[in-house]
Short mmCIF file of C-alpha atoms and ligand atoms in Angstrom, two decimals:
data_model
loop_
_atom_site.label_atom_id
_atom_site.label_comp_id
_atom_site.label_asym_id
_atom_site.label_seq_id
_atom_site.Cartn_x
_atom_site.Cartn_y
_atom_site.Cartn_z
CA UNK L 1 2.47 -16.66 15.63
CA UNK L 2 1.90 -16.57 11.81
CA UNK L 3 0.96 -13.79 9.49
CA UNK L 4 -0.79 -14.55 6.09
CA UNK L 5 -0.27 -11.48 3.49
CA UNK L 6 -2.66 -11.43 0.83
CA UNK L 7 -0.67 -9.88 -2.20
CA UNK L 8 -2.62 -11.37 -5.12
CA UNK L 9 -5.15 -8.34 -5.93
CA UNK L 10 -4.58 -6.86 -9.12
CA UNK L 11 -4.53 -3.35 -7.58
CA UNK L 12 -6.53 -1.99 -10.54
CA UNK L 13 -7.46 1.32 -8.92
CA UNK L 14 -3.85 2.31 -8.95
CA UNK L 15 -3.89 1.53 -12.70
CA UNK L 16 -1.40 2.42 -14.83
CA UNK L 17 1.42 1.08 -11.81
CA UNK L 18 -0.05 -1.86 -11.45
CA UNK L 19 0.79 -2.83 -14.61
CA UNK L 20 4.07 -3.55 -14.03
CA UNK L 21 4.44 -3.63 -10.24
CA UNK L 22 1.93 -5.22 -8.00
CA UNK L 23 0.74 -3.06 -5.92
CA UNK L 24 2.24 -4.48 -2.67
CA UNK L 25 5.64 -3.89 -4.10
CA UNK L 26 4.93 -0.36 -5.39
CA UNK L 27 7.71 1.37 -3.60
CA UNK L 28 7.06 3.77 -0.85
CA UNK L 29 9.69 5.82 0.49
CA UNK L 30 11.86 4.23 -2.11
CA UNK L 31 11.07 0.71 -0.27
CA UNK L 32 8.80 -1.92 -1.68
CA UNK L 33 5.22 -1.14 0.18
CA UNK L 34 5.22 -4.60 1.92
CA UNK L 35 8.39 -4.22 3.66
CA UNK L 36 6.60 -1.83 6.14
CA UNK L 37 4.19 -4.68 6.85
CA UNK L 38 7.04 -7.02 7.15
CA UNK L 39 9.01 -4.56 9.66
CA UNK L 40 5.66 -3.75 11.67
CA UNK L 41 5.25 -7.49 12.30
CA UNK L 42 8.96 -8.01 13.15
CA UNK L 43 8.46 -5.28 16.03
CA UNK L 44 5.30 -8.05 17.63
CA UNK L 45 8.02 -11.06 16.82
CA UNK L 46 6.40 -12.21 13.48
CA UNK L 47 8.89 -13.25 11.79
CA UNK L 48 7.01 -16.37 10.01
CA UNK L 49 4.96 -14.75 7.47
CA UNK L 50 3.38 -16.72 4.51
CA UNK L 51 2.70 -14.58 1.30
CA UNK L 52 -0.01 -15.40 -0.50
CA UNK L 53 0.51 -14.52 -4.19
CA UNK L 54 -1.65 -14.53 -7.26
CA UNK L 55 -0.84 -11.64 -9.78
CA UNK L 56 1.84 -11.08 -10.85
CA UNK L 57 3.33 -13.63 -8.42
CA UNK L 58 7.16 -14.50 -9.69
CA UNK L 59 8.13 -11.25 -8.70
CA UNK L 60 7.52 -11.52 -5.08
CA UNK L 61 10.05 -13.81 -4.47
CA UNK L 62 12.65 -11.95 -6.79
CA UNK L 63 11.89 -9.81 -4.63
CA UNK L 64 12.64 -10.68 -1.17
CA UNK L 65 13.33 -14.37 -1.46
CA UNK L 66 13.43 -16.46 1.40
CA UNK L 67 13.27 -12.84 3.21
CA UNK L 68 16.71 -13.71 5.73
CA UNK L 69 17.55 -10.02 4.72
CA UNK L 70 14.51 -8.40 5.85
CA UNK L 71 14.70 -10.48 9.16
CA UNK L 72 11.73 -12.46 8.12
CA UNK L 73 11.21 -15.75 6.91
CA UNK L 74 9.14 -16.11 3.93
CA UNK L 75 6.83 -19.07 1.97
CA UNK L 76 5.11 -18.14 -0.97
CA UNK L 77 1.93 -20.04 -2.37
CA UNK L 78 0.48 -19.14 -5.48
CA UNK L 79 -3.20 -19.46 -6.57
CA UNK L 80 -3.58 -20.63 -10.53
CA UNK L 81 -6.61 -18.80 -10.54
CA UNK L 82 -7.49 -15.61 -8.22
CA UNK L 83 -9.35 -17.58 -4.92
CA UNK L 84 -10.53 -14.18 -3.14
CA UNK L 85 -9.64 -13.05 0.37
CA UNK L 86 -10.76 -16.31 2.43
CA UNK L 87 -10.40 -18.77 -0.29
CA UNK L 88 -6.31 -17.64 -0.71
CA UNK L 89 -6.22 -18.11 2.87
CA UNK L 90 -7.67 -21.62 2.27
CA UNK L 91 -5.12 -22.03 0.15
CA UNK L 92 -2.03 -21.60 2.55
CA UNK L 93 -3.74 -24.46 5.07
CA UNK L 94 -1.19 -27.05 5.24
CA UNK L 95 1.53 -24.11 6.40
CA UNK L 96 -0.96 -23.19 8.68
CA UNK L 97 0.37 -24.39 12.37
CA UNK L 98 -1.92 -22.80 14.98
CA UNK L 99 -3.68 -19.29 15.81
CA UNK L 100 -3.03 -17.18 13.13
CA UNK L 101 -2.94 -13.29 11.77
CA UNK L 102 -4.05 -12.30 8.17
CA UNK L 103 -3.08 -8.75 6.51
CA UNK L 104 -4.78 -7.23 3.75
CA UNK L 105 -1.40 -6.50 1.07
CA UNK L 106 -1.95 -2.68 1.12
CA UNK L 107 -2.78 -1.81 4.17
CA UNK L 108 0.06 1.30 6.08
CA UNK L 109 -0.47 0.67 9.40
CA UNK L 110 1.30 0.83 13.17
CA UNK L 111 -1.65 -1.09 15.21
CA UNK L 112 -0.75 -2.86 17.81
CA UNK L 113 -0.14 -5.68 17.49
CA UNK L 114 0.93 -7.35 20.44
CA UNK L 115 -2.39 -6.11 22.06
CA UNK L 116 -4.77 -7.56 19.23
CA UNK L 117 -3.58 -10.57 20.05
CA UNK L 118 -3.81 -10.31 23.77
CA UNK L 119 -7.35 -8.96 23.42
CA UNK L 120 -7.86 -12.05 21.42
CA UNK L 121 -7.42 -14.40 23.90
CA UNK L 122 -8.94 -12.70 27.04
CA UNK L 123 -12.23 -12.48 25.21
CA UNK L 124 -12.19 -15.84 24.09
CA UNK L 125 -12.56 -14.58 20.39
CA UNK L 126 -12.41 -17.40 17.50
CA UNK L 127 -11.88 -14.55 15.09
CA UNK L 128 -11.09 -10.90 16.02
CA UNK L 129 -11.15 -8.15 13.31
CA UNK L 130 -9.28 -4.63 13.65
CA UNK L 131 -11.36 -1.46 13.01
CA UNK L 132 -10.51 1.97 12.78
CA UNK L 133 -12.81 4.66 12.57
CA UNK L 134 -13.44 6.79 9.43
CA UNK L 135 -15.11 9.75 7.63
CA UNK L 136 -16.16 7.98 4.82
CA UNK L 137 -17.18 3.87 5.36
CA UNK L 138 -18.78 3.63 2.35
CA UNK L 139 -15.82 2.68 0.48
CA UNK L 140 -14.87 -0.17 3.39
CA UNK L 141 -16.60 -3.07 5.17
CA UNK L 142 -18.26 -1.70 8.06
CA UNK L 143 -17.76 -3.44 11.25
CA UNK L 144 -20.33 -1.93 13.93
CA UNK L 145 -20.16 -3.95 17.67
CA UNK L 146 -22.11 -4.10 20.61
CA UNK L 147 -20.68 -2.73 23.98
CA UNK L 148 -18.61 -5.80 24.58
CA UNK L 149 -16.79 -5.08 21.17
CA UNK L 150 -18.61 -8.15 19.60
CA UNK L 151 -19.44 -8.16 16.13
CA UNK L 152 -23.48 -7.56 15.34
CA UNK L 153 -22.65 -7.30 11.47
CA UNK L 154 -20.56 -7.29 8.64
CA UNK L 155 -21.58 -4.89 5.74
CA UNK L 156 -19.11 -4.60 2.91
CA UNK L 157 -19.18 -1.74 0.61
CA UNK L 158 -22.54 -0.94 1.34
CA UNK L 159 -25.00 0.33 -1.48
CA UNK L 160 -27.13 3.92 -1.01
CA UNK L 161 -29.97 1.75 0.01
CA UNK L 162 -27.94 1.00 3.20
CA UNK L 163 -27.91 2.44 6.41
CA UNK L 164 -24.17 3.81 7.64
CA UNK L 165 -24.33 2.13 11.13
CA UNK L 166 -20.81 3.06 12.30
CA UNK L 167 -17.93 4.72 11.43
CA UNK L 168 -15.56 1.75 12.20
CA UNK L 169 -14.48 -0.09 9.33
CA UNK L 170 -12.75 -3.03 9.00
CA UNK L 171 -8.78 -2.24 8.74
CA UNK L 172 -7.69 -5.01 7.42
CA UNK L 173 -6.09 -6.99 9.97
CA UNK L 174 -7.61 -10.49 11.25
CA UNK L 175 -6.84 -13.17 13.91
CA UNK L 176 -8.14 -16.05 13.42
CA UNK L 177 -8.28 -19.77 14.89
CA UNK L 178 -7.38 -22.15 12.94
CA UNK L 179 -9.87 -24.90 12.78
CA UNK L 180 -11.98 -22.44 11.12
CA UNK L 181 -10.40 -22.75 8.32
CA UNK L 182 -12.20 -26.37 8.15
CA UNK L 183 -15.39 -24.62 6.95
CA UNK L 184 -13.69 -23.26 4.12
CA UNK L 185 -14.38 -24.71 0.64
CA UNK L 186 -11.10 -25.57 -1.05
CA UNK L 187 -9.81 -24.62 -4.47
CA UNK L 188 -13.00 -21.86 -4.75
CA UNK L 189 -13.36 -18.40 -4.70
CA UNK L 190 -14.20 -17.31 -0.93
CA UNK L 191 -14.40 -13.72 0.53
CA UNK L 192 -14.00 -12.95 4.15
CA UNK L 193 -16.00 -10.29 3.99
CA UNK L 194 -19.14 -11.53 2.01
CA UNK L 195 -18.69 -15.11 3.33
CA UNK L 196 -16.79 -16.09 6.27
CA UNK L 197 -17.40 -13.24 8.74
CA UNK L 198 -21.21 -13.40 7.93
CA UNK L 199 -21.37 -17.38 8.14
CA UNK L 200 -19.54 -17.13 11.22
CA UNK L 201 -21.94 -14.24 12.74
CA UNK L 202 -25.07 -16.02 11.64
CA UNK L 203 -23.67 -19.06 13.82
CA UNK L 204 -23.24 -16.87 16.82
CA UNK L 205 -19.56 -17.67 17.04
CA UNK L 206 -17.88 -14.96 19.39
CA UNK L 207 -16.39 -12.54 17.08
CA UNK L 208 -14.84 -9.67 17.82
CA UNK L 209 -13.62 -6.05 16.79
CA UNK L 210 -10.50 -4.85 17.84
CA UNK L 211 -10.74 -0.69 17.26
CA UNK L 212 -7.42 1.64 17.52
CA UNK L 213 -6.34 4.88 16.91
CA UNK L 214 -3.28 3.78 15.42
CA UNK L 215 -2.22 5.09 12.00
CA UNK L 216 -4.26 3.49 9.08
CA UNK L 217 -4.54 4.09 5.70
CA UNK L 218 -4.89 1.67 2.40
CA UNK L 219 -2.87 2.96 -0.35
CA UNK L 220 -4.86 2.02 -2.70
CA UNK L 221 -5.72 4.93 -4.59
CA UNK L 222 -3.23 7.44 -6.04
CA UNK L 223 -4.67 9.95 -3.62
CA UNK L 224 -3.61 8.25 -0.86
CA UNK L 225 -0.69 6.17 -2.12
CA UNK L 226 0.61 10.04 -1.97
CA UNK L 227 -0.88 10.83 1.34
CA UNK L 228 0.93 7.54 2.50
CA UNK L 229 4.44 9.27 1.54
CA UNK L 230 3.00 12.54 2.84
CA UNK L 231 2.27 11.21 6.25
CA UNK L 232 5.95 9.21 6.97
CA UNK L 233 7.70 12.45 5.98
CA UNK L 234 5.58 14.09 8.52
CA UNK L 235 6.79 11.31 11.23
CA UNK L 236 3.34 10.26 11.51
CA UNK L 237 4.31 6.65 11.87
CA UNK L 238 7.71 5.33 13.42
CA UNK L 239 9.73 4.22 9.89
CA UNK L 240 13.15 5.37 9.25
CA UNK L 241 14.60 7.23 6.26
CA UNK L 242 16.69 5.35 4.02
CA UNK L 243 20.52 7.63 3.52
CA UNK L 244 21.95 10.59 4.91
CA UNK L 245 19.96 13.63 5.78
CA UNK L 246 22.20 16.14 3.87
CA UNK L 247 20.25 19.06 4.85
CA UNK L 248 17.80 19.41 7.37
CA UNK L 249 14.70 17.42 6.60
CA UNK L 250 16.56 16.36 3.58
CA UNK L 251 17.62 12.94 3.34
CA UNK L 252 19.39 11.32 0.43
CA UNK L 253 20.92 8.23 -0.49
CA UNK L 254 24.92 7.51 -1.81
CA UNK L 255 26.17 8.83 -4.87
CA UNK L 256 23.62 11.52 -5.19
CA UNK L 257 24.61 14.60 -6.25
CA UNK L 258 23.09 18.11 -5.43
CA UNK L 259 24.45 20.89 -7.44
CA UNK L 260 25.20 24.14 -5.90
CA UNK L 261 22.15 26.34 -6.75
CA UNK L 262 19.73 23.54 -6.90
CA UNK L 263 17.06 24.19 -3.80
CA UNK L 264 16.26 21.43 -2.08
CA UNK L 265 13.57 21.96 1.00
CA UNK L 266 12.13 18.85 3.28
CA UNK L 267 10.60 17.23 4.12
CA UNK L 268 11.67 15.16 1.37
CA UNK L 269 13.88 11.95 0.32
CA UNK L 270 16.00 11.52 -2.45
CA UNK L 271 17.28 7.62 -3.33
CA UNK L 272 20.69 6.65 -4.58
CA UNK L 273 22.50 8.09 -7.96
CA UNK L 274 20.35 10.61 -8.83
CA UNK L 275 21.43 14.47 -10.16
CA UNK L 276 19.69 17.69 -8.96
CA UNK L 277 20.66 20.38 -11.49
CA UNK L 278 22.02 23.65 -10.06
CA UNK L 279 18.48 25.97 -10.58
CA UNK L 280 16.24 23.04 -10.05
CA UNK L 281 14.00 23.16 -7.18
CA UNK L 282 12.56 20.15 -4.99
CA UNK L 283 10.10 20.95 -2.23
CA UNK L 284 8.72 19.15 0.57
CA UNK L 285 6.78 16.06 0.87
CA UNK L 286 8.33 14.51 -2.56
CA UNK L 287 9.95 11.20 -2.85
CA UNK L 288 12.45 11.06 -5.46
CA UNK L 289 13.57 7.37 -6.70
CA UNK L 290 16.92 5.88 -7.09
CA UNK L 291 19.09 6.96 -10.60
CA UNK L 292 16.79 9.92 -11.50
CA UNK L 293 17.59 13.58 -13.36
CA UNK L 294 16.06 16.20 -12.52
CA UNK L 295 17.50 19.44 -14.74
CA UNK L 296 18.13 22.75 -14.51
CA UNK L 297 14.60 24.88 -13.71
CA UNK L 298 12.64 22.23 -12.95
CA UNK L 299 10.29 22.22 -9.98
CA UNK L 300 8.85 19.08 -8.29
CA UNK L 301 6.85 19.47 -5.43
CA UNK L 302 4.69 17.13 -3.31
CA UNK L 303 5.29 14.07 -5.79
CA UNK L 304 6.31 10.58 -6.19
CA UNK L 305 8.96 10.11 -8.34
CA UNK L 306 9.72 6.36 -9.10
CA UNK L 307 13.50 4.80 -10.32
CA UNK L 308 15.02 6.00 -13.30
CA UNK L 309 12.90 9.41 -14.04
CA UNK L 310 13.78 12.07 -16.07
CA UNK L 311 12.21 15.35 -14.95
CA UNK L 312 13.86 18.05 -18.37
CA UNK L 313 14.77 21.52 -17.97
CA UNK L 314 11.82 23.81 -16.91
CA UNK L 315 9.47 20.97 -16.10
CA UNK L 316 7.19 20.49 -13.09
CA UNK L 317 5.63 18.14 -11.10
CA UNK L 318 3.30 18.59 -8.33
CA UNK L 319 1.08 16.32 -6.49
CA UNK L 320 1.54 13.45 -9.28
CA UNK L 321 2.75 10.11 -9.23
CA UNK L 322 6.00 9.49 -12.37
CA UNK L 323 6.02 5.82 -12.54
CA UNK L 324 9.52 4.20 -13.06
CA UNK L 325 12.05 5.50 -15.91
CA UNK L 326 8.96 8.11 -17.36
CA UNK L 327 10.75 10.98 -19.04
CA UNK L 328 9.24 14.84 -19.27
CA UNK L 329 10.55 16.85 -22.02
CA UNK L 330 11.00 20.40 -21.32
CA UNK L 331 8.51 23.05 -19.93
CA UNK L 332 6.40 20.04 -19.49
CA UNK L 333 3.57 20.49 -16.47
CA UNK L 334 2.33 17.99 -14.29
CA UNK L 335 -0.21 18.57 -11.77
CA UNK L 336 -3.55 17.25 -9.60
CA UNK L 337 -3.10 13.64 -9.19
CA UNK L 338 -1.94 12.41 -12.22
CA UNK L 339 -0.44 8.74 -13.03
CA UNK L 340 2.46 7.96 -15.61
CA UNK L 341 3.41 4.74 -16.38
CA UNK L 342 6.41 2.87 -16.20
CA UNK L 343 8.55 4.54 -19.67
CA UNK L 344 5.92 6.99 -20.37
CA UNK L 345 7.64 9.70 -22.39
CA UNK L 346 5.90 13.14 -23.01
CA UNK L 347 7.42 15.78 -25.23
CA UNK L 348 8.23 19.16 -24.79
CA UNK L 349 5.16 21.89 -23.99
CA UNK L 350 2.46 19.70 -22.68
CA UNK L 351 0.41 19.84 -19.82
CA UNK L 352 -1.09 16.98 -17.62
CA UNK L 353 -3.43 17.48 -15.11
CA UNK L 354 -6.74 16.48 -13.59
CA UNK L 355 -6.02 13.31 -12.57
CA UNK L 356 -4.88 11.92 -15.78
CA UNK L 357 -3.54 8.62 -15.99
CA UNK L 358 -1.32 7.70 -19.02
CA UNK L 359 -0.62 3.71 -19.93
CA UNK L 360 3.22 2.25 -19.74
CA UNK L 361 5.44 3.19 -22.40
CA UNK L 362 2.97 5.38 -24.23
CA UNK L 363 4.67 8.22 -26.02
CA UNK L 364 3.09 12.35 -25.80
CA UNK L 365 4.13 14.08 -28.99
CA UNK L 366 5.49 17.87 -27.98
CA UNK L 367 2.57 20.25 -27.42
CA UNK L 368 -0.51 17.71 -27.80
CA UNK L 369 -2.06 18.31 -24.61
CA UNK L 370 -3.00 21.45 -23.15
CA UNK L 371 -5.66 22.44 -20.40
N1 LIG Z 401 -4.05 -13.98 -2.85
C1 LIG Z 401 -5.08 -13.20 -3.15
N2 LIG Z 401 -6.07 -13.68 -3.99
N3 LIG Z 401 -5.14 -11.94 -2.64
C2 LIG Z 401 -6.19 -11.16 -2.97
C3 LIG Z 401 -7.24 -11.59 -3.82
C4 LIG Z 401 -7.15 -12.93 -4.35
O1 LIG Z 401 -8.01 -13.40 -5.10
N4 LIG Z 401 -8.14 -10.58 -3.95
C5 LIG Z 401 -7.66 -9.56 -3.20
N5 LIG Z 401 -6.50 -9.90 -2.62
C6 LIG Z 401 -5.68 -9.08 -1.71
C7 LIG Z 401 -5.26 -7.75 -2.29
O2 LIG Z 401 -3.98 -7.86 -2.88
C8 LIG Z 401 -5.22 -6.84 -1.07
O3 LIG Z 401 -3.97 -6.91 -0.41
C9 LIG Z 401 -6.25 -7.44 -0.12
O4 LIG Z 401 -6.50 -8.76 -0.60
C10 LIG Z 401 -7.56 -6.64 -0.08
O5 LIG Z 401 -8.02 -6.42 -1.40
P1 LIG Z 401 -8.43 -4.96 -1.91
O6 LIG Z 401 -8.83 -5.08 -3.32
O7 LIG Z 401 -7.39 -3.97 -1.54
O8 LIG Z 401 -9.76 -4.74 -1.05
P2 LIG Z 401 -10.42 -3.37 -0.59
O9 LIG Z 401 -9.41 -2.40 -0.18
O10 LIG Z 401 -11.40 -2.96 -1.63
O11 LIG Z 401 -11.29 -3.85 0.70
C11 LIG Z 401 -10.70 -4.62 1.73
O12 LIG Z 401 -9.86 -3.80 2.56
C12 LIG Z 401 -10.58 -2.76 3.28
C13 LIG Z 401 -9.55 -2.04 4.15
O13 LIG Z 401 -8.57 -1.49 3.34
C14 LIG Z 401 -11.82 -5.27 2.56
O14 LIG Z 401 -11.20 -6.18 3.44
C15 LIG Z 401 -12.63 -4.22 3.34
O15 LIG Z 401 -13.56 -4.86 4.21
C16 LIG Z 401 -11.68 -3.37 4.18
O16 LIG Z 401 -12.41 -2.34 4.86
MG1 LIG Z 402 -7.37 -2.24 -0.35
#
């Protein structure tokens, strides 16, 4: 079996990262995102996975290259122009060898695999679609079936003029048989989910919904790119911790140091080289990146801290996102979802908070902002 990533979105709702990561290598847990996908397909034995890039796209395969490290092996085809979901699929044909699976690039998942596939072939499916059930399907494509799990409909993002039919959405996740791929226009933009599934349903081709309770969530969204960090520390889904667990629920990677009289409380991960001041304070459900400082009297708590971050003396973060090498003055507050950049410097005295998002390498003169 195959997988297909599709990495080439240009992850704009988790602007200001996505400027100069794509969002399927945004680290979580200190690991680029798609290396959960990559070890969640590994546990099913998919261990041929095509990416298919589009922004941003050199820096996959600086990335992981041919992916012998990861356990995978990878090929990466490149669209000149964005193709959309179906069309990027298209795209990938010729590496295409038989039945295949397709992942949406941002999807944190630990469905089954192994029995998607198997529920594939006892019903006969030509293209099966996993669903999981949510509060909110407005935001999704919504997938409702009849009581043999076929597919009536496909509704994507639906409008206030539409009717919410189900709470199962589409999560992301396809399997798909391969001569399908023969009504696909080539070298043109083509969507899955406002194209192929409808064609495919207006033909009465058997297609089918796969739903699980597995763990699901798209981290697309600084809301839940945090509740994605959130939720592994929790053991909600069956990763490991990179490094040592130093202290209970504490884990950390080599060379970082710890002063005495720094308080440290988990759940909470810390990556290599980094310095915890004696008086600084980390609390749980934070995710500290590799080489970062955080000084004396400074608090973070329930954040995402990327590589390189400098956190100064009496400074706090909570529930933000610091995107790689930012810098915070002192007695600088950051709280409520906001978003720095990659080299984002603010000076000493300001506050951020209500979700503000501030663009790479921008610069805060001391106390400019206040709330
Ligand atoms: N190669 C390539 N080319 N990839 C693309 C392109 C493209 O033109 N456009 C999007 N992608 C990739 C993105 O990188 C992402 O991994 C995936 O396709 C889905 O795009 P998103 O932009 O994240 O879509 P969404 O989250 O709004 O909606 C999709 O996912 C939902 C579940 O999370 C849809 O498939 C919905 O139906 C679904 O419910
Ligand atoms: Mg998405």
């Amino acid at each position: 079996m195959q997988a297909v990533i599709l990495v080439g979105g240009e992850g704009t709702r988790l602007r200001p990262l996505t400027y100069t990561i794509p969002k399927p290598l945004i680290p979580l847990m200190n690991r680029p995102f798609l290396s959960f996908q990559f070890e969640l397909c590994r546990r099913h034995g998919i261990t041929d996975i095509i990416l298919s890039t589009s922004y941003m796209a050199s820096i996959f395969q600086e990335a992981f290259g041919d992916g012998s490290s990861l356990g995978v092996k990878l090929t990466y085809v490149t669209e000149e122009s964005p193709l959309d979901t179906c069309g990027a699929v298209k795209n990938v044909e010729e590496h295409i060898r038989g039945p295949f699976m397709v992942f949406n690039g941002d999807v944190l998942t630990d469905l089954d695999l192994s029995a998607m596939l198997a529920f594939h072939r006892q019903k006969g499916s030509v293209t099966t679609i996993s669903l999981t059930p949510v509060e909110d399907p407005s935001a999704y494509g919504l997938v409702p079936l009849d009581d043999e799990g076929r597919v009536l409909e496909f509704l994507e993002k639906p409008g206030p003029d539409d009717e919410i039919v189900t709470n199962l959405i589409n999560a992301g996740t396809y399997v798909i048989e391969p001569e399908l791929l023969d009504r696909v226009p080539a070298a043109q933009r083509y969507s899955f989910e406002r194209q192929f599934f409808p064609g495919l349903l207006a033909e009465g081709l058997p297609v089918y919904g796969f739903p699980s309770d597995a763990y699901w969530l798209d981290i697309g969204t600084p809301a839940k790119y945090l509740q994605a960090h959130h939720d592994i520390l929790d053991r909600l889904l069956p990763f490991d911790f990179s490094g040592e667990e130093v202290f209970p629920g504490v884990w950390a990677e080599e060379d970082t140091v710890i002063e005495e009289g720094a308080l440290v409380s988990g759940p909470c991960c810390l990556g290599r080289g980094c310095h915890v001041s004696s008086g600084a304070v980390i609390r749980g459900h934070s995710v500290v990146g590799n080489d970062c400082c955080i000084a004396p009297e400074a608090v973070v708590e329930g954040a995402v801290l990327l590589d390189g971050v400098r956190v100064g003396e009496g400074s706090e973060v909570h529930g933000s996102v610091l995107g790689r090498r930012v810098r915070l003055g002192r007695k600088v507050e950051v709280r409520d979802l906001c978003v720095l950049g990659e080299g984002v410097a603010v000076g000493d005295h300001n506050q951020l908070r209500m979700g503000l998002r501030i663009w790479p390498e921008r610069e805060i003169a001391p106390d400019t902002l206040h709330f």
